[in-house]
Coordinates of C-alpha atoms in Angstrom, one line a residue:
M1 CA 32.7 3.3 -158.3
K2 CA 32.1 6.8 -157.0
D3 CA 34.9 9.3 -156.5
V4 CA 34.8 11.2 -153.2
R5 CA 37.0 14.2 -152.4
V6 CA 37.6 14.2 -148.7
L7 CA 38.9 17.1 -146.5
H8 CA 40.5 15.2 -143.6
L9 CA 41.1 17.3 -140.5
A10 CA 43.5 15.5 -138.1
S11 CA 47.1 15.4 -137.0
F12 CA 49.6 14.2 -139.6
E13 CA 52.9 15.6 -138.4
G14 CA 54.9 15.1 -135.2
N15 CA 53.4 11.8 -133.8
I16 CA 54.1 8.5 -135.5
G17 CA 51.0 7.0 -133.8
D18 CA 48.8 9.5 -135.7
N19 CA 50.3 8.2 -139.0
A20 CA 49.6 4.6 -138.0
N21 CA 46.0 5.6 -137.3
H22 CA 45.5 7.1 -140.8
N23 CA 47.3 4.2 -142.5
G24 CA 44.8 1.8 -140.9
V25 CA 41.8 4.0 -141.8
H26 CA 42.8 4.0 -145.5
E27 CA 43.2 0.2 -145.4
L28 CA 39.9 -0.3 -143.8
W29 CA 37.9 2.0 -146.0
R30 CA 39.3 0.4 -149.1
T31 CA 38.1 -3.0 -147.8
C32 CA 34.8 -2.0 -146.2
L33 CA 33.6 0.8 -148.5
P34 CA 34.3 -0.7 -151.9
G35 CA 31.8 1.4 -153.7
Y36 CA 33.8 4.6 -153.3
R37 CA 37.2 5.9 -154.3
F38 CA 38.3 8.3 -151.6
H39 CA 40.7 11.1 -152.5
F40 CA 42.1 12.5 -149.2
H41 CA 43.3 16.1 -148.7
Q42 CA 45.1 16.5 -145.4
L43 CA 44.3 19.5 -143.1
E44 CA 46.7 19.6 -140.1
M45 CA 44.9 20.0 -136.8
R46 CA 48.0 21.5 -135.2
E47 CA 47.8 24.5 -137.5
F48 CA 44.7 25.5 -135.6
Y49 CA 46.6 25.0 -132.3
W50 CA 49.5 27.1 -133.6
K51 CA 47.1 29.9 -134.6
M52 CA 48.1 29.5 -138.3
R53 CA 44.4 28.8 -139.1
A54 CA 41.1 29.4 -137.5
F55 CA 37.7 27.7 -137.4
D56 CA 36.0 30.6 -139.2
K57 CA 34.1 31.4 -142.4
D58 CA 37.2 30.6 -144.5
F59 CA 37.3 27.1 -142.9
A60 CA 33.6 26.6 -143.7
A61 CA 34.1 27.8 -147.3
L62 CA 37.0 25.3 -147.7
A63 CA 35.0 22.4 -146.3
N64 CA 32.2 23.3 -148.7
T65 CA 34.5 22.7 -151.7
Y66 CA 34.7 19.0 -150.8
D67 CA 32.3 16.1 -150.9
L68 CA 33.0 14.9 -147.4
L69 CA 34.6 16.4 -144.2
V70 CA 36.2 13.9 -141.9
I71 CA 37.4 15.0 -138.4
G72 CA 39.7 12.5 -136.7
G73 CA 40.7 10.0 -135.4
G74 CA 42.5 11.5 -132.5
N75 CA 41.9 12.5 -128.9
Y76 CA 40.0 15.7 -129.9
F77 CA 37.0 15.4 -127.7
E78 CA 39.0 16.1 -124.5
L79 CA 36.9 18.2 -122.2
W80 CA 39.3 20.6 -120.5
V81 CA 39.6 23.3 -123.3
E82 CA 37.8 26.2 -121.6
H83 CA 38.8 28.7 -124.3
S84 CA 37.0 26.6 -126.9
P85 CA 33.4 27.3 -128.0
T86 CA 32.8 23.5 -127.8
G87 CA 34.8 22.8 -124.7
T88 CA 37.1 20.5 -126.8
S89 CA 39.9 20.7 -129.4
V90 CA 37.2 20.5 -132.1
A91 CA 36.7 24.2 -131.5
I92 CA 34.2 24.9 -134.3
P93 CA 31.6 27.5 -133.3
Q94 CA 28.0 26.4 -133.9
E95 CA 27.5 29.3 -136.3
I96 CA 30.4 28.1 -138.4
M97 CA 29.3 24.5 -138.2
G98 CA 25.9 25.7 -139.5
M99 CA 27.6 27.1 -142.6
I100 CA 29.1 23.8 -143.5
R101 CA 26.9 22.1 -146.1
T102 CA 29.3 19.2 -146.7
P103 CA 28.5 15.9 -144.9
T104 CA 30.7 15.6 -141.8
L105 CA 32.0 12.5 -140.2
F106 CA 33.4 12.7 -136.7
Y107 CA 35.6 9.6 -136.8
A108 CA 36.8 7.5 -133.9
L109 CA 37.5 10.4 -131.5
G110 CA 38.8 10.1 -128.0
L111 CA 36.3 11.6 -125.5
D112 CA 38.6 12.3 -122.7
P113 CA 37.6 13.8 -119.3
Y114 CA 40.8 12.7 -117.5
M115 CA 42.6 16.1 -117.5
G116 CA 39.4 17.7 -116.2
A117 CA 35.9 18.3 -117.4
P118 CA 34.8 21.7 -116.1
E119 CA 31.0 22.3 -116.2
V120 CA 31.4 25.1 -118.7
C121 CA 33.2 22.7 -121.1
V122 CA 30.6 19.9 -120.6
E123 CA 27.7 22.3 -121.2
R124 CA 29.3 23.8 -124.4
F125 CA 30.0 20.3 -125.7
K126 CA 26.5 19.2 -125.1
G127 CA 25.3 22.2 -127.0
F128 CA 27.6 21.3 -129.9
L129 CA 26.5 17.6 -129.8
D130 CA 22.8 18.7 -129.8
M131 CA 23.4 20.5 -133.1
V132 CA 25.5 17.8 -134.9
L133 CA 23.5 14.8 -133.7
A134 CA 20.3 16.5 -134.9
S135 CA 21.7 16.9 -138.4
E136 CA 21.3 14.2 -141.0
R137 CA 24.5 15.5 -142.6
C138 CA 26.6 14.6 -139.5
L139 CA 27.7 11.2 -138.1
V140 CA 29.5 11.0 -134.7
S141 CA 31.7 8.2 -133.5
V142 CA 34.2 7.8 -130.6
R143 CA 37.0 5.3 -130.3
N144 CA 37.4 2.1 -128.2
D145 CA 39.4 3.5 -125.3
G146 CA 36.5 3.9 -122.8
S147 CA 35.1 6.9 -124.6
K148 CA 31.5 5.6 -124.6
Q149 CA 31.7 5.0 -120.9
S150 CA 33.2 8.4 -120.4
A151 CA 30.4 9.9 -122.4
R152 CA 27.9 8.1 -120.2
T153 CA 29.5 9.3 -117.0
V154 CA 30.1 12.9 -118.0
L155 CA 27.4 13.6 -120.5
G156 CA 24.7 11.1 -119.6
D157 CA 22.9 8.2 -121.3
A158 CA 20.9 10.5 -123.6
Y159 CA 24.2 11.5 -125.4
A160 CA 26.2 8.3 -125.0
D161 CA 23.4 6.2 -126.6
R162 CA 23.6 8.3 -129.8
L163 CA 27.4 8.1 -130.2
H164 CA 28.7 5.3 -132.4
M165 CA 31.9 3.4 -131.5
M166 CA 34.6 2.9 -134.0
P167 CA 37.9 1.2 -133.2
D168 CA 41.0 3.3 -133.6
G169 CA 42.6 3.0 -137.1
G170 CA 45.9 2.0 -135.5
F171 CA 44.6 -1.5 -135.0
F172 CA 44.7 -1.9 -138.8
V173 CA 48.0 -0.4 -139.6
R174 CA 49.8 -2.1 -142.4
P175 CA 53.6 -1.7 -142.3
E176 CA 56.0 -2.4 -145.1
S177 CA 59.0 -4.8 -144.9
H178 CA 62.3 -3.0 -144.3
Y179 CA 65.8 -3.8 -143.2
H180 CA 66.2 -2.8 -139.6
P181 CA 69.7 -2.2 -138.2
E182 CA 68.0 -1.9 -134.8
L183 CA 67.2 -5.6 -134.8
Q184 CA 69.3 -8.8 -134.9
D185 CA 67.9 -11.8 -136.6
D186 CA 69.3 -14.3 -134.1
C187 CA 67.7 -12.6 -131.1
R188 CA 64.3 -11.9 -129.6
T189 CA 63.7 -8.2 -129.2
I190 CA 61.6 -6.4 -126.6
G191 CA 60.3 -3.0 -127.9
L192 CA 59.9 -0.2 -125.4
N193 CA 58.2 3.1 -125.8
L194 CA 58.5 5.8 -123.1
A195 CA 56.2 8.8 -123.4
G196 CA 58.0 11.9 -122.4
D197 CA 55.2 14.5 -122.6
M198 CA 52.8 15.4 -119.7
P199 CA 55.1 13.8 -117.0
D200 CA 53.2 15.3 -114.1
F201 CA 49.9 13.9 -115.4
R202 CA 51.4 10.5 -116.4
F203 CA 53.6 9.9 -113.3
G204 CA 52.4 12.3 -110.6
G205 CA 54.6 14.2 -108.3
Q206 CA 55.6 17.6 -109.6
D207 CA 59.0 17.0 -108.0
G208 CA 59.7 14.3 -110.6
S209 CA 59.7 11.5 -108.0
G210 CA 57.0 9.5 -109.8
V211 CA 58.9 9.3 -113.1
R212 CA 62.2 8.6 -111.4
R213 CA 60.7 5.7 -109.5
F214 CA 59.1 4.3 -112.7
L215 CA 62.4 4.5 -114.6
D216 CA 64.3 2.9 -111.7
D217 CA 61.9 0.0 -111.5
L218 CA 61.8 -0.4 -115.3
A219 CA 65.5 -0.4 -115.7
S220 CA 66.0 -2.9 -112.9
V221 CA 63.4 -5.3 -114.2
L222 CA 64.7 -5.2 -117.8
A223 CA 68.3 -5.5 -116.8
D224 CA 67.6 -8.6 -114.8
S225 CA 65.5 -10.1 -117.7
L226 CA 68.2 -9.4 -120.3
T227 CA 70.9 -10.8 -118.0
R228 CA 69.0 -14.0 -117.5
N229 CA 68.0 -14.3 -121.1
P230 CA 71.0 -14.0 -123.4
D231 CA 68.9 -14.1 -126.5
L232 CA 67.0 -10.9 -125.6
N233 CA 67.7 -7.5 -126.9
L234 CA 66.0 -4.1 -126.4
V235 CA 65.0 -1.4 -128.8
L236 CA 63.5 1.9 -127.7
Y237 CA 60.9 3.7 -129.8
P238 CA 60.6 7.6 -129.8
H239 CA 57.1 8.6 -131.0
I240 CA 57.6 12.3 -130.5
W241 CA 60.7 14.4 -129.8
K242 CA 59.8 14.7 -126.1
D243 CA 60.3 10.9 -125.7
F244 CA 64.0 11.4 -126.0
S245 CA 64.1 12.9 -122.5
L246 CA 62.8 9.7 -120.9
I247 CA 64.9 7.5 -123.2
S248 CA 68.0 9.3 -122.1
E249 CA 67.0 9.0 -118.4
F250 CA 66.3 5.3 -118.8
C251 CA 69.6 4.7 -120.5
Q252 CA 71.5 6.4 -117.7
R253 CA 70.0 3.8 -115.3
F254 CA 70.8 0.8 -117.6
P255 CA 74.0 -1.2 -117.2
D256 CA 76.7 -0.1 -119.6
P257 CA 77.4 -3.6 -121.1
L258 CA 73.7 -4.0 -121.9
L259 CA 73.5 -0.6 -123.4
R260 CA 76.6 -1.0 -125.6
R261 CA 75.9 -4.6 -126.7
R262 CA 72.1 -5.2 -126.6
T263 CA 70.2 -1.9 -126.7
T264 CA 69.3 0.3 -129.7
V265 CA 67.0 3.2 -130.4
A266 CA 64.7 3.4 -133.4
P267 CA 64.9 6.5 -135.5
Y268 CA 62.6 9.5 -134.8
L269 CA 60.4 9.6 -137.9
H270 CA 57.2 11.5 -138.6
G271 CA 54.8 12.3 -141.4
P272 CA 52.7 10.2 -143.7
G273 CA 54.5 7.0 -144.7
A274 CA 57.0 7.0 -141.8
E275 CA 54.8 4.6 -139.9
R276 CA 55.5 1.9 -142.5
Y277 CA 59.0 1.6 -141.2
I278 CA 58.5 2.1 -137.5
F279 CA 55.6 -0.3 -137.1
D280 CA 57.4 -2.9 -139.2
T281 CA 59.9 -2.7 -136.3
Y282 CA 57.0 -3.2 -133.9
A283 CA 55.8 -6.2 -135.9
R284 CA 59.2 -7.9 -135.7
C285 CA 59.6 -7.7 -132.0
A286 CA 58.8 -10.6 -129.7
L287 CA 57.0 -8.3 -127.2
N288 CA 56.3 -4.6 -127.0
M289 CA 55.9 -2.4 -123.9
G290 CA 55.0 1.2 -123.4
N291 CA 52.6 3.9 -122.2
R292 CA 51.6 5.5 -125.4
F293 CA 48.2 4.8 -126.8
H294 CA 49.3 3.7 -130.2
T295 CA 52.2 1.6 -128.9
N296 CA 49.5 -0.6 -127.4
V297 CA 46.9 -0.3 -130.1
C298 CA 49.3 -1.1 -132.9
S299 CA 50.9 -4.0 -131.0
I300 CA 47.5 -5.6 -130.5
G301 CA 46.6 -5.0 -134.2
L302 CA 49.9 -6.5 -135.3
N303 CA 49.3 -9.6 -133.1
V304 CA 52.5 -8.8 -131.1
P305 CA 52.2 -9.5 -127.3
S306 CA 52.3 -6.3 -125.3
I307 CA 52.5 -4.9 -121.8
G308 CA 50.8 -1.6 -121.4
F309 CA 52.0 0.9 -118.8
V310 CA 49.0 2.6 -117.3
T311 CA 50.1 6.2 -116.9
H312 CA 46.8 7.4 -118.5
P313 CA 43.4 5.8 -117.8
Q314 CA 42.9 5.3 -121.6
I315 CA 45.5 2.5 -121.6
R316 CA 43.6 0.5 -118.9
E317 CA 40.3 1.2 -120.7
L318 CA 41.8 0.2 -124.1
Y319 CA 42.8 -3.3 -122.7
R320 CA 39.5 -3.7 -121.0
E321 CA 37.6 -3.0 -124.2
V322 CA 39.6 -5.6 -126.2
N323 CA 39.2 -8.3 -123.5
L324 CA 42.8 -8.2 -122.5
P325 CA 42.6 -6.5 -119.1
D326 CA 45.5 -8.5 -117.6
R327 CA 48.0 -7.1 -120.2
C328 CA 48.5 -3.7 -118.6
L329 CA 50.0 -2.6 -115.3
A330 CA 49.6 0.5 -113.2
T331 CA 52.9 2.2 -112.8
A332 CA 51.8 4.0 -109.6
D333 CA 51.2 0.6 -107.9
P334 CA 53.8 0.1 -105.1
D335 CA 54.3 -3.4 -106.5
F336 CA 54.8 -2.3 -110.1
A337 CA 58.4 -3.7 -110.3
A338 CA 57.4 -7.1 -109.0
N339 CA 54.2 -7.2 -111.1
L340 CA 56.2 -6.3 -114.2
A341 CA 58.9 -8.9 -113.6
G342 CA 56.3 -11.6 -113.2
L343 CA 54.2 -10.6 -116.2
L344 CA 57.3 -10.2 -118.4
D345 CA 58.7 -13.7 -117.4
A346 CA 55.3 -15.3 -118.0
S347 CA 54.8 -13.5 -121.3
L348 CA 58.2 -14.6 -122.7
K349 CA 57.4 -18.2 -121.8
D350 CA 54.0 -18.2 -123.6
L351 CA 54.3 -15.9 -126.6
P352 CA 52.4 -18.3 -129.0
G353 CA 49.5 -18.5 -126.5
L354 CA 49.4 -14.8 -126.2
R355 CA 49.3 -14.3 -130.0
K356 CA 46.2 -16.6 -130.1
R357 CA 44.5 -14.4 -127.5
Y358 CA 45.4 -11.2 -129.4
E359 CA 44.2 -12.8 -132.6
A360 CA 40.8 -13.5 -130.9
S361 CA 40.6 -9.9 -129.7
M362 CA 41.2 -8.6 -133.2
V363 CA 38.4 -10.8 -134.6
M364 CA 36.1 -8.8 -132.2
V365 CA 37.7 -5.4 -133.0
R366 CA 37.5 -6.0 -136.8
G367 CA 33.8 -7.0 -136.4
Q368 CA 33.2 -3.7 -134.6
A369 CA 34.9 -1.7 -137.3
T370 CA 33.1 -3.5 -140.1
A371 CA 29.7 -2.9 -138.4
F372 CA 30.3 0.8 -138.0
L373 CA 31.6 1.2 -141.5
G374 CA 28.4 -0.5 -142.7
T375 CA 26.6 2.3 -141.0
V376 CA 28.9 4.8 -142.7
G377 CA 28.3 3.3 -146.0
A378 CA 24.5 3.5 -145.6
W379 CA 24.9 7.1 -144.4
L380 CA 27.0 8.0 -147.4
E381 CA 24.4 6.7 -149.7
T382 CA 21.9 9.3 -148.3
V383 CA 24.2 12.3 -148.1
L384 CA 26.4 12.2 -151.1

């Protein structure tokens, strides 16, 4: 077995979904790349956003002290970053990329044009891709959230055809069994995530009317469902600190008896290892709902029926790619409340049938992951 020292550039602090992603990556690599023993050193991407680090000669020198550089997963190929030399959050200038001799794997990245894709960003990104795709030392993959189709639409077939697809690591998260005071053993629990960041983008209407309408509808539907189903409880998941704003607004709309007797809020945890507790809570719920990417990814991977709230096109594309397009709802639809009520009732009546569908989807997703990691294994044999 070969030891490989890995410099892993990604987000590790501040979003529990990122930790679920990395948890799943480590699990998969142990299974699918058995000839290697990987020793990961974490390099926090947010330190580059916070200007604590820079993609400069020192970064290249650091990368060159490792056997492998892994960038991702994460939504780092978003195409609105006009101050970046690549047009994306992977803001590595080509001259710095050229200094990196270490084999580099761009891993399961979100290629995201939804917040804009100015021509200057597209052209810079094409230039960056021209360089890395031409290098035998680099391998580039995007995740299964519509990123391949986005590449085809924005960059063109010549680029999209050379990008590999790798499912997000969150599909393969492995929690650990914990005691959960948020849950009651004699009840079914609905898990609910409410993403509180980017409210204008997610809900529209800079006056806040979009988010207010969504919360009004959501609170009404869930209050009715809990009232009609005495065995149902509700737990809310904060993934980042900004989620508390929407959790608070939701609770203000929820009936006081249901809040005091049948509603809890999971703890706000972050950092490597914290995902083992939070996603064990996910795994123990009868059904999960929410609009964060990893709320939906991890529920599917854990074989827990879910309802995705489409406040970002990636949620719709995610469910389309895993052959579950009917498991998500557009919150901007005027009939959102009625659609949610119908889908929630139908889901609660057929949870075993839904789990079978999710299990079938994961057979496909695991096959996709295994196939790409076979490619990674063959590539590693040539570059290490």
